[in-house]
mmCIF file of C-alpha atoms in Angstrom:
data_model
loop_
_atom_site.group_PDB
_atom_site.id
_atom_site.type_symbol
_atom_site.label_atom_id
_atom_site.label_comp_id
_atom_site.label_asym_id
_atom_site.label_seq_id
_atom_site.Cartn_x
_atom_site.Cartn_y
_atom_site.Cartn_z
ATOM 1 C CA MET Y 96 48.728 -23.394 14.484
ATOM 2 C CA PRO Y 97 48.245 -27.188 15.215
ATOM 3 C CA VAL Y 98 44.902 -27.953 15.713
ATOM 4 C CA THR Y 99 42.721 -31.016 17.484
ATOM 5 C CA LEU Y 100 39.261 -32.499 19.026
ATOM 6 C CA PRO Y 101 38.526 -32.407 22.760
ATOM 7 C CA ALA Y 102 39.333 -36.354 24.168
ATOM 8 C CA GLY Y 103 35.422 -37.744 24.337
ATOM 9 C CA SER Y 104 34.052 -36.434 21.425
ATOM 10 C CA ASP Y 105 33.899 -38.391 18.592
ATOM 11 C CA VAL Y 106 32.203 -36.957 15.697
ATOM 12 C CA VAL Y 107 30.467 -39.676 12.976
ATOM 13 C CA VAL Y 108 28.859 -38.592 9.690
ATOM 14 C CA GLU Y 109 27.884 -40.670 7.095
ATOM 15 C CA THR Y 110 27.880 -40.219 3.281
ATOM 16 C CA GLU Y 111 26.993 -42.028 0.158
ATOM 17 C CA VAL Y 112 28.316 -42.564 -3.079
ATOM 18 C CA LYS Y 113 26.507 -44.493 -5.893
ATOM 19 C CA HIS Y 114 24.959 -46.599 -3.287
ATOM 20 C CA SER Y 115 27.927 -47.074 -1.250
ATOM 21 C CA ARG Y 116 27.563 -45.733 2.524
ATOM 22 C CA PHE Y 117 30.807 -43.888 3.877
ATOM 23 C CA VAL Y 118 30.628 -43.975 7.814
ATOM 24 C CA ALA Y 119 33.141 -41.350 8.592
ATOM 25 C CA ALA Y 120 34.285 -41.186 12.839
ATOM 26 C CA LEU Y 121 36.988 -39.177 13.770
ATOM 27 C CA ARG Y 122 38.327 -39.396 17.057
ATOM 28 C CA ARG Y 123 40.764 -37.889 19.356
ATOM 29 C CA VAL Y 124 43.638 -40.193 20.490
ATOM 30 C CA ASP Y 125 47.206 -39.781 22.347
ATOM 31 C CA THR Y 126 49.208 -43.027 21.051
ATOM 32 C CA PRO Y 127 48.940 -44.808 17.940
ATOM 33 C CA ALA Y 128 47.851 -47.509 20.624
ATOM 34 C CA ASP Y 129 44.712 -45.415 20.988
ATOM 35 C CA ALA Y 130 44.414 -44.999 16.766
ATOM 36 C CA GLN Y 131 44.119 -48.793 17.034
ATOM 37 C CA ALA Y 132 41.765 -49.450 20.101
ATOM 38 C CA PHE Y 133 39.529 -46.806 18.211
ATOM 39 C CA LEU Y 134 39.893 -48.967 14.777
ATOM 40 C CA ASP Y 135 39.077 -52.048 16.607
ATOM 41 C CA GLU Y 136 36.378 -50.191 18.312
ATOM 42 C CA GLN Y 137 34.681 -49.410 14.733
ATOM 43 C CA ARG Y 138 34.989 -52.957 13.578
ATOM 44 C CA ARG Y 139 32.942 -54.174 16.505
ATOM 45 C CA LEU Y 140 30.381 -51.315 15.604
ATOM 46 C CA TYR Y 141 30.053 -52.612 12.124
ATOM 47 C CA PRO Y 142 30.752 -56.223 11.809
ATOM 48 C CA ASP Y 143 28.913 -56.392 8.563
ATOM 49 C CA ALA Y 144 30.472 -53.744 6.494
ATOM 50 C CA ARG Y 145 33.418 -54.895 3.884
ATOM 51 C CA HIS Y 146 35.807 -52.308 4.831
ATOM 52 C CA HIS Y 147 37.286 -50.243 7.832
ATOM 53 C CA CYS Y 148 40.028 -48.079 6.563
ATOM 54 C CA TRP Y 149 41.716 -45.963 8.690
ATOM 55 C CA ALA Y 150 44.453 -43.088 9.094
ATOM 56 C CA TYR Y 151 46.131 -41.454 12.330
ATOM 57 C CA VAL Y 152 48.431 -38.653 13.376
ATOM 58 C CA THR Y 153 50.123 -38.292 16.874
ATOM 59 C CA GLY Y 154 52.739 -36.313 18.029
ATOM 60 C CA ASN Y 155 53.466 -32.659 18.092
ATOM 61 C CA GLU Y 156 57.259 -32.334 17.562
ATOM 62 C CA PRO Y 157 58.333 -33.499 14.190
ATOM 63 C CA SER Y 158 60.701 -35.927 15.917
ATOM 64 C CA GLU Y 159 57.856 -37.777 17.690
ATOM 65 C CA ARG Y 160 55.095 -37.528 14.823
ATOM 66 C CA ALA Y 161 53.346 -40.994 14.109
ATOM 67 C CA GLU Y 162 51.399 -40.854 10.516
ATOM 68 C CA ARG Y 163 49.589 -43.947 9.898
ATOM 69 C CA SER Y 164 47.089 -45.523 7.165
ATOM 70 C CA GLY Y 165 45.532 -48.568 6.102
ATOM 71 C CA ASP Y 166 43.580 -49.821 3.152
ATOM 72 C CA ASP Y 167 41.886 -52.777 4.633
ATOM 73 C CA GLY Y 168 41.188 -54.477 1.327
ATOM 74 C CA GLU Y 169 40.641 -51.532 -1.087
ATOM 75 C CA PRO Y 170 43.251 -50.779 -4.268
ATOM 76 C CA GLY Y 171 46.309 -49.774 -2.648
ATOM 77 C CA GLY Y 172 46.904 -46.184 -2.267
ATOM 78 C CA THR Y 173 42.744 -45.524 -2.704
ATOM 79 C CA ALA Y 174 41.315 -44.968 1.117
ATOM 80 C CA GLY Y 175 44.096 -45.000 3.728
ATOM 81 C CA VAL Y 176 46.592 -42.354 1.866
ATOM 82 C CA PRO Y 177 43.789 -39.957 0.976
ATOM 83 C CA MET Y 178 42.662 -39.653 4.225
ATOM 84 C CA LEU Y 179 45.511 -39.254 5.576
ATOM 85 C CA GLN Y 180 46.085 -36.201 3.153
ATOM 86 C CA VAL Y 181 43.095 -34.224 4.511
ATOM 87 C CA LEU Y 182 44.078 -34.631 7.950
ATOM 88 C CA ARG Y 183 47.456 -32.903 7.301
ATOM 89 C CA ALA Y 184 45.897 -30.562 5.234
ATOM 90 C CA ARG Y 185 44.137 -29.520 7.824
ATOM 91 C CA ASP Y 186 47.159 -29.421 10.602
ATOM 92 C CA LEU Y 187 45.291 -31.889 12.797
ATOM 93 C CA VAL Y 188 47.403 -34.051 15.297
ATOM 94 C CA ASP Y 189 46.388 -36.649 17.743
ATOM 95 C CA VAL Y 190 43.413 -37.346 15.739
ATOM 96 C CA ALA Y 191 42.224 -40.973 14.343
ATOM 97 C CA ALA Y 192 39.831 -41.613 11.341
ATOM 98 C CA VAL Y 193 38.227 -44.373 10.149
ATOM 99 C CA VAL Y 194 35.623 -44.896 7.452
ATOM 100 C CA THR Y 195 33.477 -47.723 7.521
ATOM 101 C CA ARG Y 196 32.477 -48.598 3.995
ATOM 102 C CA TYR Y 197 29.315 -50.717 2.883
ATOM 103 C CA PHE Y 198 29.286 -51.298 -0.728
ATOM 104 C CA GLY Y 199 26.329 -50.640 -2.423
ATOM 105 C CA GLY Y 200 27.192 -53.263 -5.853
ATOM 106 C CA ILE Y 201 28.466 -50.364 -8.264
ATOM 107 C CA LYS Y 202 32.616 -50.147 -8.270
ATOM 108 C CA LEU Y 203 33.406 -46.413 -8.224
ATOM 109 C CA GLY Y 204 37.438 -47.040 -9.466
ATOM 110 C CA ALA Y 205 40.537 -45.400 -7.795
ATOM 111 C CA GLY Y 206 39.907 -42.123 -8.660
ATOM 112 C CA GLY Y 207 35.831 -42.679 -7.166
ATOM 113 C CA LEU Y 208 37.296 -44.363 -3.921
ATOM 114 C CA VAL Y 209 40.026 -41.463 -3.745
ATOM 115 C CA ARG Y 210 37.251 -39.036 -3.427
ATOM 116 C CA ALA Y 211 35.275 -41.207 -1.658
ATOM 117 C CA TYR Y 212 37.261 -41.312 0.923
ATOM 118 C CA SER Y 213 38.972 -38.583 1.328
ATOM 119 C CA GLY Y 214 35.595 -36.669 1.243
ATOM 120 C CA ALA Y 215 33.893 -38.537 4.177
ATOM 121 C CA VAL Y 216 37.126 -37.865 6.139
ATOM 122 C CA ALA Y 217 37.082 -33.695 4.784
ATOM 123 C CA ALA Y 218 33.105 -33.910 5.687
ATOM 124 C CA VAL Y 219 33.478 -35.093 9.328
ATOM 125 C CA VAL Y 220 36.295 -32.666 9.932
ATOM 126 C CA ASP Y 221 34.027 -29.763 8.495
ATOM 127 C CA GLU Y 222 31.502 -31.000 11.477
ATOM 128 C CA ALA Y 223 33.860 -31.065 13.955
ATOM 129 C CA GLN Y 224 35.496 -28.081 13.062
ATOM 130 C CA PRO Y 225 33.335 -25.911 15.788
ATOM 131 C CA ARG Y 226 34.724 -28.275 18.229
ATOM 132 C CA MET Y 227 37.892 -28.073 17.761
ATOM 133 C CA LEU Y 228 41.060 -26.710 20.007
ATOM 134 C CA GLY Y 229 44.347 -25.209 18.958
ATOM 135 C CA ARG Y 230 47.479 -26.666 20.355
ATOM 136 C CA GLU Y 231 50.228 -24.478 21.536
ATOM 137 C CA ARG Y 232 53.946 -25.301 22.294
ATOM 138 C CA LEU Y 233 54.456 -23.697 25.743
ATOM 139 C CA ASP Y 234 57.949 -23.809 27.713
ATOM 140 C CA LEU Y 235 57.636 -25.201 31.308
ATOM 141 C CA LEU Y 236 59.913 -23.477 33.873
ATOM 142 C CA THR Y 237 59.769 -24.234 38.002
ATOM 143 C CA LEU Y 238 59.723 -21.210 40.315
ATOM 144 C CA ASP Y 239 61.265 -22.029 44.069
ATOM 145 C CA VAL Y 240 59.661 -19.207 46.800
ATOM 146 C CA GLY Y 241 58.863 -19.768 50.220
ATOM 147 C CA HIS Y 242 55.357 -20.933 52.132
ATOM 148 C CA ASP Y 243 54.698 -17.451 54.187
ATOM 149 C CA THR Y 244 54.633 -15.893 50.217
ATOM 150 C CA ALA Y 245 53.558 -18.747 47.552
ATOM 151 C CA GLY Y 246 49.792 -17.774 48.420
ATOM 152 C CA ARG Y 247 50.025 -14.303 47.320
ATOM 153 C CA ILE Y 248 52.428 -14.931 44.360
ATOM 154 C CA GLU Y 249 50.286 -17.688 42.992
ATOM 155 C CA ALA Y 250 47.537 -15.599 43.109
ATOM 156 C CA GLU Y 251 49.409 -13.065 41.028
ATOM 157 C CA LEU Y 252 50.825 -15.482 38.766
ATOM 158 C CA ARG Y 253 47.052 -16.925 38.392
ATOM 159 C CA GLY Y 254 45.494 -13.260 38.009
ATOM 160 C CA ARG Y 255 48.063 -12.303 35.349
ATOM 161 C CA GLY Y 256 46.932 -15.626 33.430
ATOM 162 C CA ILE Y 257 50.089 -17.514 33.642
ATOM 163 C CA PRO Y 258 49.025 -20.979 33.535
ATOM 164 C CA ILE Y 259 50.719 -23.103 36.572
ATOM 165 C CA VAL Y 260 50.642 -26.746 35.639
ATOM 166 C CA ASP Y 261 51.962 -28.108 38.907
ATOM 167 C CA THR Y 262 52.569 -27.326 42.161
ATOM 168 C CA ALA Y 263 55.128 -29.631 44.644
ATOM 169 C CA TYR Y 264 55.477 -28.834 48.673
ATOM 170 C CA GLY Y 265 58.304 -29.189 50.110
ATOM 171 C CA ALA Y 266 61.515 -27.538 51.819
ATOM 172 C CA GLU Y 267 59.863 -24.615 49.613
ATOM 173 C CA VAL Y 268 56.347 -24.169 47.319
ATOM 174 C CA THR Y 269 57.576 -24.700 44.125
ATOM 175 C CA PHE Y 270 55.238 -24.018 40.817
ATOM 176 C CA THR Y 271 55.728 -25.125 37.896
ATOM 177 C CA LEU Y 272 54.735 -22.783 35.010
ATOM 178 C CA ALA Y 273 53.695 -22.331 31.658
ATOM 179 C CA THR Y 274 54.002 -19.796 28.811
ATOM 180 C CA LYS Y 275 54.873 -19.319 25.200
ATOM 181 C CA ASP Y 276 57.434 -15.891 26.000
ATOM 182 C CA PRO Y 277 59.792 -16.836 29.047
ATOM 183 C CA ALA Y 278 61.704 -12.737 28.859
ATOM 184 C CA HIS Y 279 58.042 -12.142 29.837
ATOM 185 C CA LEU Y 280 57.301 -14.853 32.690
ATOM 186 C CA ALA Y 281 60.940 -13.759 34.221
ATOM 187 C CA ALA Y 282 59.725 -10.073 34.277
ATOM 188 C CA VAL Y 283 56.794 -10.692 35.657
ATOM 189 C CA VAL Y 284 58.449 -12.987 38.566
ATOM 190 C CA ALA Y 285 61.249 -10.879 39.382
ATOM 191 C CA GLU Y 286 58.497 -7.672 39.933
ATOM 192 C CA LEU Y 287 56.548 -10.378 42.063
ATOM 193 C CA THR Y 288 59.810 -11.089 44.229
ATOM 194 C CA ALA Y 289 61.724 -8.739 44.268
ATOM 195 C CA GLY Y 290 64.368 -10.073 42.300
ATOM 196 C CA ALA Y 291 64.825 -12.950 44.404
ATOM 197 C CA GLY Y 292 63.015 -15.902 42.552
ATOM 198 C CA GLU Y 293 65.088 -17.399 39.574
ATOM 199 C CA LEU Y 294 62.834 -20.037 36.749
ATOM 200 C CA GLU Y 295 64.905 -22.806 36.131
ATOM 201 C CA PRO Y 296 64.137 -24.821 32.762
ATOM 202 C CA ALA Y 297 61.649 -27.948 32.857
ATOM 203 C CA GLY Y 298 60.876 -28.685 29.177
ATOM 204 C CA ILE Y 299 58.158 -27.980 26.935
ATOM 205 C CA ARG Y 300 54.329 -29.041 26.779
ATOM 206 C CA TRP Y 301 51.849 -28.746 23.499
ATOM 207 C CA VAL Y 302 48.079 -27.539 25.351
ATOM 208 C CA ASP Y 303 45.310 -27.197 24.005
ATOM 209 C CA VAL Y 304 43.862 -23.407 23.782
#
């Protein structure tokens, strides 16, 4: 199951390798633009640092996934890619990692840099682990009911743990329901509406669980 951070819960961990300081920050981001804003923020926060290397993964469906990374002046492939590989290995989505390096005067070599940057991200992910949320793919379906029965049906649905993600009021009340088991939901709706209720597909949604 993919996992992510709750919004607004940045995690920061500092490590040291041969006198170089690596400040790793992890944030929930929903778009590449959010990831860029996070990187810009870290650069402003640590303006005197030599490098601000980064990696992010956004999008749940393979067709919409964006994965990017950058070395910010470190030798090519020694920082951003190893950072991204940690995010992939931990099955993280909608997250960005920025590792800020203060050079300690000792060169680490290509292998040392790979270990340092990947280790910094692994450390911050480990620190964030207790806060992580699973992400689940749910089908959305709409159900139209009369105003006279809407309150009872809503209470029954919520009582059975069925998420109602939207309610619209018009000639009828339209509930948008989320489920990972449409067949079970159809059976519940048939029971609650004496077979009169009809579910209509309304797309999918990834939700934090």
